[in-house]
GROMACS .gro file of C-alpha atoms in nm:
model
  404
    1MET     CA    1  11.236  11.634  15.660
    2ALA     CA    2  11.484  11.648  15.347
    3CYS     CA    3  11.180  11.676  15.111
    4TRP     CA    4  11.004  11.961  15.343
    5ALA     CA    5  11.284  12.150  15.367
    6LEU     CA    6  11.361  12.133  14.986
    7GLY     CA    7  11.023  12.182  14.889
    8ARG     CA    8  10.974  12.484  15.087
    9THR     CA    9  11.295  12.660  15.023
   10LEU     CA   10  11.242  12.624  14.664
   11TRP     CA   11  10.898  12.742  14.693
   12GLU     CA   12  10.975  13.069  14.874
   13GLY     CA   13  11.287  13.133  14.720
   14PRO     CA   14  11.641  13.119  14.943
   15ALA     CA   15  11.646  13.414  15.191
   16GLN     CA   16  11.960  13.582  15.208
   17PRO     CA   17  12.139  13.394  14.944
   18GLY     CA   18  12.495  13.501  14.996
   19ILE     CA   19  12.491  13.383  15.370
   20ALA     CA   20  12.349  13.058  15.258
   21LEU     CA   21  12.623  13.024  15.005
   22ALA     CA   22  12.919  13.103  15.241
   23PHE     CA   23  12.783  12.830  15.473
   24GLY     CA   24  12.676  12.583  15.227
   25VAL     CA   25  13.051  12.628  15.084
   26LEU     CA   26  13.178  12.606  15.443
   27ILE     CA   27  12.997  12.273  15.509
   28ALA     CA   28  13.061  12.127  15.158
   29VAL     CA   29  13.456  12.202  15.207
   30GLY     CA   30  13.388  12.015  15.567
   31GLU     CA   31  13.243  11.740  15.429
   32LEU     CA   32  13.461  11.659  15.128
   33ALA     CA   33  13.802  11.724  15.369
   34GLY     CA   34  13.657  11.482  15.642
   35ARG     CA   35  13.512  11.219  15.423
   36ALA     CA   36  13.853  11.092  15.280
   37PRO     CA   37  13.900  10.739  15.285
   38ALA     CA   38  13.995  10.628  15.642
   39PRO     CA   39  14.264  10.407  15.732
   40ALA     CA   40  14.185  10.056  15.784
   41THR     CA   41  14.074   9.932  16.109
   42GLY     CA   42  14.154   9.633  16.301
   43TYR     CA   43  14.029   9.289  16.258
   44GLY     CA   44  13.652   9.261  16.334
   45ARG     CA   45  13.629   9.620  16.387
   46ALA     CA   46  13.326   9.792  16.237
   47PRO     CA   47  13.432  10.155  16.035
   48ALA     CA   48  13.420  10.438  16.273
   49GLU     CA   49  13.078  10.552  16.348
   50ARG     CA   50  13.144  10.893  16.494
   51GLU     CA   51  13.175  11.228  16.343
   52GLY     CA   52  13.386  11.172  16.046
   53ALA     CA   53  13.370  11.554  15.923
   54PRO     CA   54  13.373  11.776  16.222
   55LEU     CA   55  13.442  12.110  16.016
   56GLY     CA   56  13.107  12.005  15.808
   57ALA     CA   57  12.919  11.943  16.146
   58ALA     CA   58  13.083  12.291  16.322
   59GLY     CA   59  13.011  12.461  16.001
   60ALA     CA   60  12.598  12.300  15.983
   61LEU     CA   61  12.545  12.386  16.373
   62ALA     CA   62  12.693  12.722  16.319
   63TYR     CA   63  12.425  12.801  16.045
   64ALA     CA   64  12.151  12.625  16.259
   65LEU     CA   65  12.232  12.887  16.539
   66LEU     CA   66  12.285  13.201  16.357
   67GLY     CA   67  12.094  13.521  16.434
   68GLU     CA   68  12.296  13.772  16.306
   69ALA     CA   69  12.551  13.845  16.042
   70GLY     CA   70  12.737  14.160  16.041
   71GLY     CA   71  12.529  14.330  16.301
   72ARG     CA   72  12.180  14.269  16.069
   73PRO     CA   73  11.938  14.000  16.207
   74THR     CA   74  11.934  13.668  15.964
   75THR     CA   75  11.581  13.542  15.813
   76HIS     CA   76  11.692  13.184  15.684
   77GLY     CA   77  11.472  12.978  15.913
   78VAL     CA   78  11.452  12.624  15.966
   79PRO     CA   79  11.362  12.477  15.613
   80GLN     CA   80  11.665  12.672  15.451
   81THR     CA   81  11.889  12.569  15.728
   82VAL     CA   82  11.829  12.195  15.658
   83ALA     CA   83  11.820  12.260  15.296
   84VAL     CA   84  12.153  12.381  15.279
   85VAL     CA   85  12.285  12.151  15.521
   86LEU     CA   86  12.140  11.830  15.284
   87ALA     CA   87  12.260  12.023  14.958
   88ALA     CA   88  12.632  12.025  15.118
   89GLY     CA   89  12.605  11.677  15.236
   90LEU     CA   90  12.522  11.562  14.910
   91ILE     CA   91  12.802  11.743  14.715
   92GLY     CA   92  13.039  11.563  15.002
   93LEU     CA   93  12.926  11.229  14.850
   94VAL     CA   94  13.037  11.326  14.517
   95PRO     CA   95  13.400  11.170  14.550
   96GLN     CA   96  13.248  10.827  14.679
   97LEU     CA   97  13.019  10.799  14.353
   98ALA     CA   98  13.344  10.934  14.142
   99ARG     CA   99  13.553  10.617  14.304
  100GLY     CA  100  13.251  10.392  14.205
  101ARG     CA  101  13.168  10.317  14.557
  102GLU     CA  102  12.798  10.289  14.685
  103PRO     CA  103  12.747  10.619  14.914
  104VAL     CA  104  12.684  10.587  15.286
  105LEU     CA  105  12.393  10.800  15.396
  106ASP     CA  106  12.378  10.718  15.725
  107PRO     CA  107  12.634  11.033  15.843
  108LEU     CA  108  12.413  11.255  15.611
  109ALA     CA  109  12.076  11.148  15.799
  110ARG     CA  110  12.231  11.191  16.139
  111ARG     CA  111  12.350  11.568  16.038
  112VAL     CA  112  12.027  11.641  15.862
  113LEU     CA  113  11.831  11.512  16.191
  114THR     CA  114  12.069  11.706  16.424
  115VAL     CA  115  12.077  12.005  16.246
  116GLY     CA  116  11.707  12.016  16.202
  117PHE     CA  117  11.666  11.952  16.590
  118ALA     CA  118  11.869  12.220  16.676
  119ALA     CA  119  11.736  12.473  16.398
  120VAL     CA  120  11.385  12.395  16.547
  121CYS     CA  121  11.498  12.470  16.919
  122PHE     CA  122  11.657  12.805  16.817
  123GLN     CA  123  11.556  12.975  16.496
  124PRO     CA  124  11.168  12.981  16.558
  125LEU     CA  125  11.263  13.134  16.934
  126TYR     CA  126  11.507  13.400  16.787
  127ALA     CA  127  11.261  13.496  16.493
  128THR     CA  128  10.965  13.588  16.730
  129GLY     CA  129  11.148  13.768  16.973
  130ARG     CA  130  11.124  13.534  17.274
  131LEU     CA  131  11.487  13.410  17.275
  132GLY     CA  132  11.592  13.812  17.343
  133GLY     CA  133  11.329  13.810  17.596
  134TRP     CA  134  11.453  13.525  17.793
  135VAL     CA  135  11.827  13.553  17.763
  136ALA     CA  136  11.850  13.922  17.672
  137SER     CA  137  12.252  13.970  17.552
  138GLY     CA  138  12.573  13.904  17.773
  139PRO     CA  139  12.671  13.586  17.879
  140ALA     CA  140  12.368  13.436  17.911
  141TYR     CA  141  12.326  13.401  17.545
  142PRO     CA  142  12.613  13.199  17.478
  143LEU     CA  143  12.558  12.973  17.790
  144PHE     CA  144  12.214  12.921  17.595
  145LEU     CA  145  12.397  12.807  17.273
  146ILE     CA  146  12.642  12.591  17.450
  147ALA     CA  147  12.325  12.446  17.653
  148LEU     CA  148  12.134  12.366  17.314
  149LEU     CA  149  12.437  12.213  17.161
  150ALA     CA  150  12.494  11.992  17.448
  151LEU     CA  151  12.108  11.846  17.367
  152THR     CA  152  12.157  11.845  17.009
  153THR     CA  153  12.505  11.628  17.055
  154LEU     CA  154  12.328  11.411  17.293
  155CYS     CA  155  12.064  11.340  17.025
  156ASP     CA  156  12.309  11.291  16.779
  157ALA     CA  157  12.483  11.029  16.993
  158VAL     CA  158  12.135  10.832  17.060
  159LEU     CA  159  12.105  10.842  16.687
  160ALA     CA  160  12.444  10.691  16.584
  161ALA     CA  161  12.420  10.436  16.846
  162ALA     CA  162  12.044  10.335  16.687
  163LEU     CA  163  12.202  10.326  16.331
  164ALA     CA  164  12.490  10.095  16.458
  165ALA     CA  165  12.294   9.882  16.637
  166ALA     CA  166  12.009   9.815  16.354
  167ARG     CA  167  12.289   9.782  16.105
  168THR     CA  168  12.530   9.552  16.287
  169GLY     CA  169  12.307   9.370  16.539
  170TRP     CA  170  12.557   9.452  16.860
  171PRO     CA  171  12.381   9.563  17.208
  172TYR     CA  172  12.255   9.909  17.173
  173CYS     CA  173  12.350  10.024  17.538
  174PRO     CA  174  12.714   9.961  17.508
  175LEU     CA  175  12.698  10.144  17.174
  176LEU     CA  176  12.546  10.439  17.310
  177ARG     CA  177  12.761  10.440  17.611
  178ASP     CA  178  13.071  10.429  17.360
  179GLU     CA  179  12.930  10.737  17.169
  180LEU     CA  180  12.879  10.933  17.501
  181ARG     CA  181  13.229  10.887  17.619
  182ALA     CA  182  13.339  11.009  17.270
  183LEU     CA  183  13.160  11.354  17.322
  184PRO     CA  184  13.417  11.495  17.527
  185GLY     CA  185  13.659  11.481  17.251
  186ILE     CA  186  13.589  11.555  16.907
  187GLY     CA  187  13.264  11.635  17.024
  188THR     CA  188  13.334  11.925  17.252
  189ALA     CA  189  13.550  12.099  16.959
  190ILE     CA  190  13.245  12.058  16.719
  191CYS     CA  191  13.011  12.247  16.979
  192ALA     CA  192  13.271  12.485  17.090
  193THR     CA  193  13.372  12.597  16.703
  194GLY     CA  194  13.010  12.576  16.613
  195VAL     CA  195  12.949  12.838  16.881
  196VAL     CA  196  13.240  13.060  16.832
  197ILE     CA  197  13.144  13.084  16.409
  198ALA     CA  198  12.763  13.202  16.490
  199LEU     CA  199  12.872  13.439  16.768
  200ALA     CA  200  13.160  13.556  16.533
  201THR     CA  201  12.965  13.594  16.240
  202ALA     CA  202  12.705  13.783  16.427
  203VAL     CA  203  12.942  14.070  16.474
  204ALA     CA  204  13.215  14.038  16.196
  205GLY     CA  205  13.024  13.895  15.941
  206LEU     CA  206  13.135  13.636  15.669
  207TRP     CA  207  13.478  13.677  15.753
  208ALA     CA  208  13.497  13.531  16.063
  209LEU     CA  209  13.417  13.192  15.888
  210PRO     CA  210  13.757  13.084  15.739
  211VAL     CA  211  13.925  13.264  16.061
  212PHE     CA  212  13.731  13.053  16.306
  213CYS     CA  213  13.750  12.740  16.134
  214LEU     CA  214  14.107  12.686  16.112
  215PRO     CA  215  14.178  12.579  16.443
  216LEU     CA  216  13.926  12.292  16.400
  217LEU     CA  217  14.076  12.211  16.044
  218LEU     CA  218  14.419  12.205  16.212
  219THR     CA  219  14.267  11.928  16.480
  220GLN     CA  220  14.124  11.734  16.219
  221CYS     CA  221  14.454  11.694  16.030
  222ALA     CA  222  14.617  11.618  16.353
  223PHE     CA  223  14.347  11.367  16.446
  224ARG     CA  224  14.406  11.224  16.117
  225ARG     CA  225  14.775  11.143  16.165
  226PHE     CA  226  14.687  11.009  16.522
  227ALA     CA  227  14.440  10.746  16.336
  228ALA     CA  228  14.739  10.677  16.090
  229VAL     CA  229  14.993  10.591  16.388
  230ARG     CA  230  14.708  10.356  16.579
  231THR     CA  231  14.659  10.198  16.233
  232THR     CA  232  15.051  10.140  16.181
  233ASN     CA  233  15.047  10.003  16.555
  234ARG     CA  234  14.749   9.759  16.458
  235GLN     CA  235  14.922   9.629  16.193
  236THR     CA  236  15.265   9.596  16.350
  237ILE     CA  237  15.071   9.379  16.599
  238ALA     CA  238  14.892   9.157  16.318
  239SER     CA  239  15.222   9.102  16.136
  240LEU     CA  240  15.380   8.987  16.484
  241ALA     CA  241  15.083   8.765  16.550
  242ARG     CA  242  15.129   8.618  16.207
  243SER     CA  243  15.498   8.471  16.322
  244THR     CA  244  15.346   8.168  16.457
  245GLU     CA  245  15.157   8.099  16.136
  246ILE     CA  246  15.477   8.156  15.936
  247ALA     CA  247  15.700   7.904  16.167
  248GLY     CA  248  15.396   7.671  16.138
  249TYR     CA  249  15.296   7.650  16.480
  250THR     CA  250  14.937   7.768  16.428
  251PRO     CA  251  14.718   7.694  16.128
  252HIS     CA  252  14.671   7.994  15.884
  253GLY     CA  253  14.440   8.257  15.986
  254HIS     CA  254  14.382   8.135  16.371
  255ALA     CA  255  14.463   8.459  16.522
  256ARG     CA  256  14.284   8.667  16.296
  257ARG     CA  257  13.985   8.452  16.355
  258VAL     CA  258  14.016   8.440  16.729
  259ALA     CA  259  14.071   8.823  16.704
  260ALA     CA  260  13.750   8.889  16.553
  261LEU     CA  261  13.545   8.661  16.729
  262SER     CA  262  13.695   8.770  17.049
  263ARG     CA  263  13.583   9.123  16.987
  264ALA     CA  264  13.242   9.063  16.872
  265VAL     CA  265  13.209   8.873  17.204
  266GLY     CA  266  13.321   9.137  17.397
  267ARG     CA  267  13.085   9.373  17.231
  268GLU     CA  268  12.855   9.136  17.292
  269LEU     CA  269  12.922   9.110  17.646
  270GLY     CA  270  12.902   9.516  17.673
  271LEU     CA  271  13.291   9.599  17.659
  272ASN     CA  272  13.386   9.956  17.588
  273GLU     CA  273  13.588  10.073  17.288
  274PRO     CA  274  13.928  10.068  17.488
  275ASP     CA  275  13.878   9.722  17.638
  276LEU     CA  276  13.795   9.597  17.300
  277ASP     CA  277  14.112   9.722  17.137
  278MET     CA  278  14.300   9.558  17.454
  279LEU     CA  279  14.102   9.229  17.364
  280GLU     CA  280  14.160   9.231  17.005
  281HIS     CA  281  14.550   9.308  17.037
  282ALA     CA  282  14.578   9.025  17.311
  283ALA     CA  283  14.378   8.785  17.083
  284LEU     CA  284  14.577   8.854  16.821
  285MET     CA  285  14.910   8.751  17.033
  286HIS     CA  286  14.752   8.472  17.245
  287ASP     CA  287  14.942   8.200  17.080
  288ILE     CA  288  15.297   8.406  17.062
  289GLY     CA  289  15.420   8.173  17.351
  290GLN     CA  290  15.400   7.863  17.127
  291LEU     CA  291  15.733   7.952  16.953
  292SER     CA  292  15.935   7.874  17.284
  293LEU     CA  293  15.830   7.509  17.225
  294LEU     CA  294  16.079   7.276  17.047
  295ASP     CA  295  15.810   7.084  16.870
  296PRO     CA  296  15.470   7.249  16.737
  297VAL     CA  297  15.173   7.155  16.923
  298PRO     CA  298  14.964   6.944  16.629
  299ASP     CA  299  14.734   7.192  16.456
  300GLY     CA  300  14.823   7.463  16.701
  301ALA     CA  301  14.550   7.366  16.952
  302THR     CA  302  14.649   7.430  17.268
  303ALA     CA  303  14.291   7.364  17.429
  304PRO     CA  304  14.390   6.982  17.454
  305LEU     CA  305  14.701   7.039  17.646
  306PRO     CA  306  14.749   6.980  17.994
  307PRO     CA  307  14.653   7.293  18.223
  308ALA     CA  308  15.042   7.329  18.313
  309GLN     CA  309  15.155   7.328  17.971
  310GLN     CA  310  14.892   7.593  17.866
  311ARG     CA  311  14.994   7.790  18.155
  312ARG     CA  312  15.371   7.782  18.062
  313ILE     CA  313  15.287   7.867  17.678
  314ALA     CA  314  15.055   8.186  17.809
  315LEU     CA  315  15.318   8.337  18.047
  316LEU     CA  316  15.599   8.345  17.788
  317GLY     CA  317  15.371   8.474  17.571
  318GLY     CA  318  15.306   8.759  17.821
  319ALA     CA  319  15.679   8.776  17.847
  320VAL     CA  320  15.710   8.841  17.450
  321VAL     CA  321  15.426   9.080  17.466
  322ARG     CA  322  15.604   9.296  17.717
  323GLN     CA  323  15.886   9.339  17.535
  324THR     CA  324  15.669   9.463  17.217
  325GLY     CA  325  15.600   9.776  17.370
  326ALA     CA  326  15.241   9.696  17.384
  327PRO     CA  327  15.021   9.806  17.703
  328ALA     CA  328  15.084   9.614  18.012
  329GLU     CA  329  14.684   9.521  18.002
  330VAL     CA  330  14.744   9.319  17.655
  331ALA     CA  331  15.005   9.116  17.822
  332VAL     CA  332  14.827   9.058  18.129
  333ILE     CA  333  14.533   8.918  17.929
  334VAL     CA  334  14.757   8.660  17.705
  335GLU     CA  335  14.949   8.571  18.066
  336ARG     CA  336  14.628   8.459  18.225
  337GLN     CA  337  14.411   8.317  17.961
  338ALA     CA  338  14.532   7.968  18.080
  339ASP     CA  339  14.431   8.037  18.456
  340PRO     CA  340  14.108   7.905  18.614
  341TYR     CA  341  13.853   8.118  18.446
  342ARG     CA  342  13.722   8.226  18.795
  343ASP     CA  343  14.035   8.362  18.875
  344GLN     CA  344  14.052   8.558  18.533
  345PRO     CA  345  13.951   8.917  18.428
  346LEU     CA  346  13.672   8.894  18.180
  347THR     CA  347  13.886   8.966  17.864
  348ALA     CA  348  14.096   8.672  17.942
  349ARG     CA  349  13.801   8.468  17.951
  350ILE     CA  350  13.685   8.533  17.617
  351VAL     CA  351  14.039   8.461  17.456
  352ARG     CA  352  14.038   8.157  17.647
  353THR     CA  353  13.663   8.030  17.522
  354VAL     CA  354  13.698   8.184  17.155
  355ASN     CA  355  14.077   8.025  17.144
  356ALA     CA  356  13.912   7.684  17.230
  357TYR     CA  357  13.620   7.718  16.997
  358ASP     CA  358  13.870   7.782  16.721
  359ASP     CA  359  14.078   7.485  16.791
  360LEU     CA  360  13.788   7.273  16.853
  361SER     CA  361  13.591   7.372  16.531
  362GLY     CA  362  13.924   7.317  16.296
  363ALA     CA  363  13.931   7.162  15.971
  364GLY     CA  364  13.946   6.807  16.094
  365THR     CA  365  13.586   6.753  16.264
  366GLY     CA  366  13.386   6.793  15.954
  367PRO     CA  367  13.073   7.011  15.837
  368ALA     CA  368  12.953   6.982  16.193
  369GLY     CA  369  13.270   7.103  16.396
  370PRO     CA  370  13.110   7.441  16.475
  371LEU     CA  371  12.820   7.319  16.655
  372ARG     CA  372  12.999   7.011  16.812
  373ALA     CA  373  13.262   7.240  16.925
  374LEU     CA  374  12.986   7.462  17.070
  375GLU     CA  375  12.850   7.205  17.271
  376ARG     CA  376  13.167   7.064  17.424
  377LEU     CA  377  13.204   7.418  17.550
  378ARG     CA  378  12.884   7.430  17.699
  379LEU     CA  379  12.965   7.086  17.846
  380ALA     CA  380  13.297   7.252  18.000
  381THR     CA  381  13.131   7.546  18.172
  382ALA     CA  382  13.138   7.383  18.486
  383ARG     CA  383  13.517   7.402  18.497
  384ASP     CA  384  13.704   7.562  18.209
  385HIS     CA  385  13.471   7.816  18.073
  386GLU     CA  386  13.258   8.092  18.197
  387PRO     CA  387  12.854   8.026  18.094
  388GLY     CA  388  12.818   8.397  18.005
  389VAL     CA  389  13.095   8.413  17.760
  390VAL     CA  390  13.001   8.105  17.624
  391GLU     CA  391  12.650   8.202  17.576
  392ALA     CA  392  12.751   8.534  17.397
  393LEU     CA  393  12.982   8.327  17.176
  394ALA     CA  394  12.674   8.115  17.105
  395ARG     CA  395  12.468   8.435  16.997
  396VAL     CA  396  12.748   8.599  16.783
  397LEU     CA  397  12.819   8.260  16.600
  398SER     CA  398  12.412   8.230  16.548
  399ARG     CA  399  12.387   8.577  16.394
  400ARG     CA  400  12.653   8.465  16.174
  401GLY     CA  401  12.478   8.183  16.057
  402ARG     CA  402  12.800   7.947  16.185
  403ALA     CA  403  12.619   7.759  16.471
  404VAL     CA  404  12.306   7.768  16.693
   0.00000   0.00000   0.00000
């Protein structure tokens, strides 16, 4: 599509170059402002796959849905729309290249496909006059634009989930569900801004671009501050989780490994993003109750301990978590990780099984430790571990090449 659009635009020459340049600059500025380095995410958490440049996305959608500018019809068509968005997206990759990083092309591919979809649905109908005959003017026209943008965002969610599933190997349906759940947030703001820019440009001309882009730009800045606060919260939790390692109660990296593997198993089982965040935080602090022990458990392994002692450590850990201001769900997971698995929520079952795996596959078990630990977990599914969680763990480990 990119090659066809560029070739067609260069062959025929750009139509209304002033409008194309204005929207190209807007999209490029949005891409440059939105592709700044994101804050580090939690352990085991993939980089954000959702819209990272909302201003660029809104400008691209507005250009795809632009029928008039200052009261005069536009003639840019589908090929030029895709070509302008592609050129602006390539300009947005310049900072990554300047920092010596390999450019990430997935967002640009999604942008080209989604904008191409919107332009194909709108531009031919508008240019031939069929759209005017169907919806004429008045409230029906903006409602048509909103409906078209809803289909476009659905297309973008499907593409984003497919790309993430292909790259990570995670189940597609939970990824698609997370993308759809995120649409009422930033997706709504992008769609609304895209429609407003297209309608305002039709009446007021290109001066509408800076005026109606300002609210979304401010929203993007606020979102970045919120993301920074969440990152600081994760770092605080991770630092607290390391207290057991510093005090010599657990092996180095144990909490980090359990958190990363728990999140992967939770994603394998179809948990959504909020539940995965709770699971990750609980896994990081699952051993915090060991600080109440007078003598450390050998190698920090709680799996071989008697059930009563495991439950005591879990309850003390939950009490500590409640004092940190973490969500109550995190404390519940920590408290119930030592309960019989049939009485536990799924998140607590995951932490219990992954913690046991990391304890059983420690440094003292030799090269066959991970495989032997997984075998012991499978043998204990009748009493201590849920079979579905153990098999999900086995699939995750198999993809990582650590066990079969």
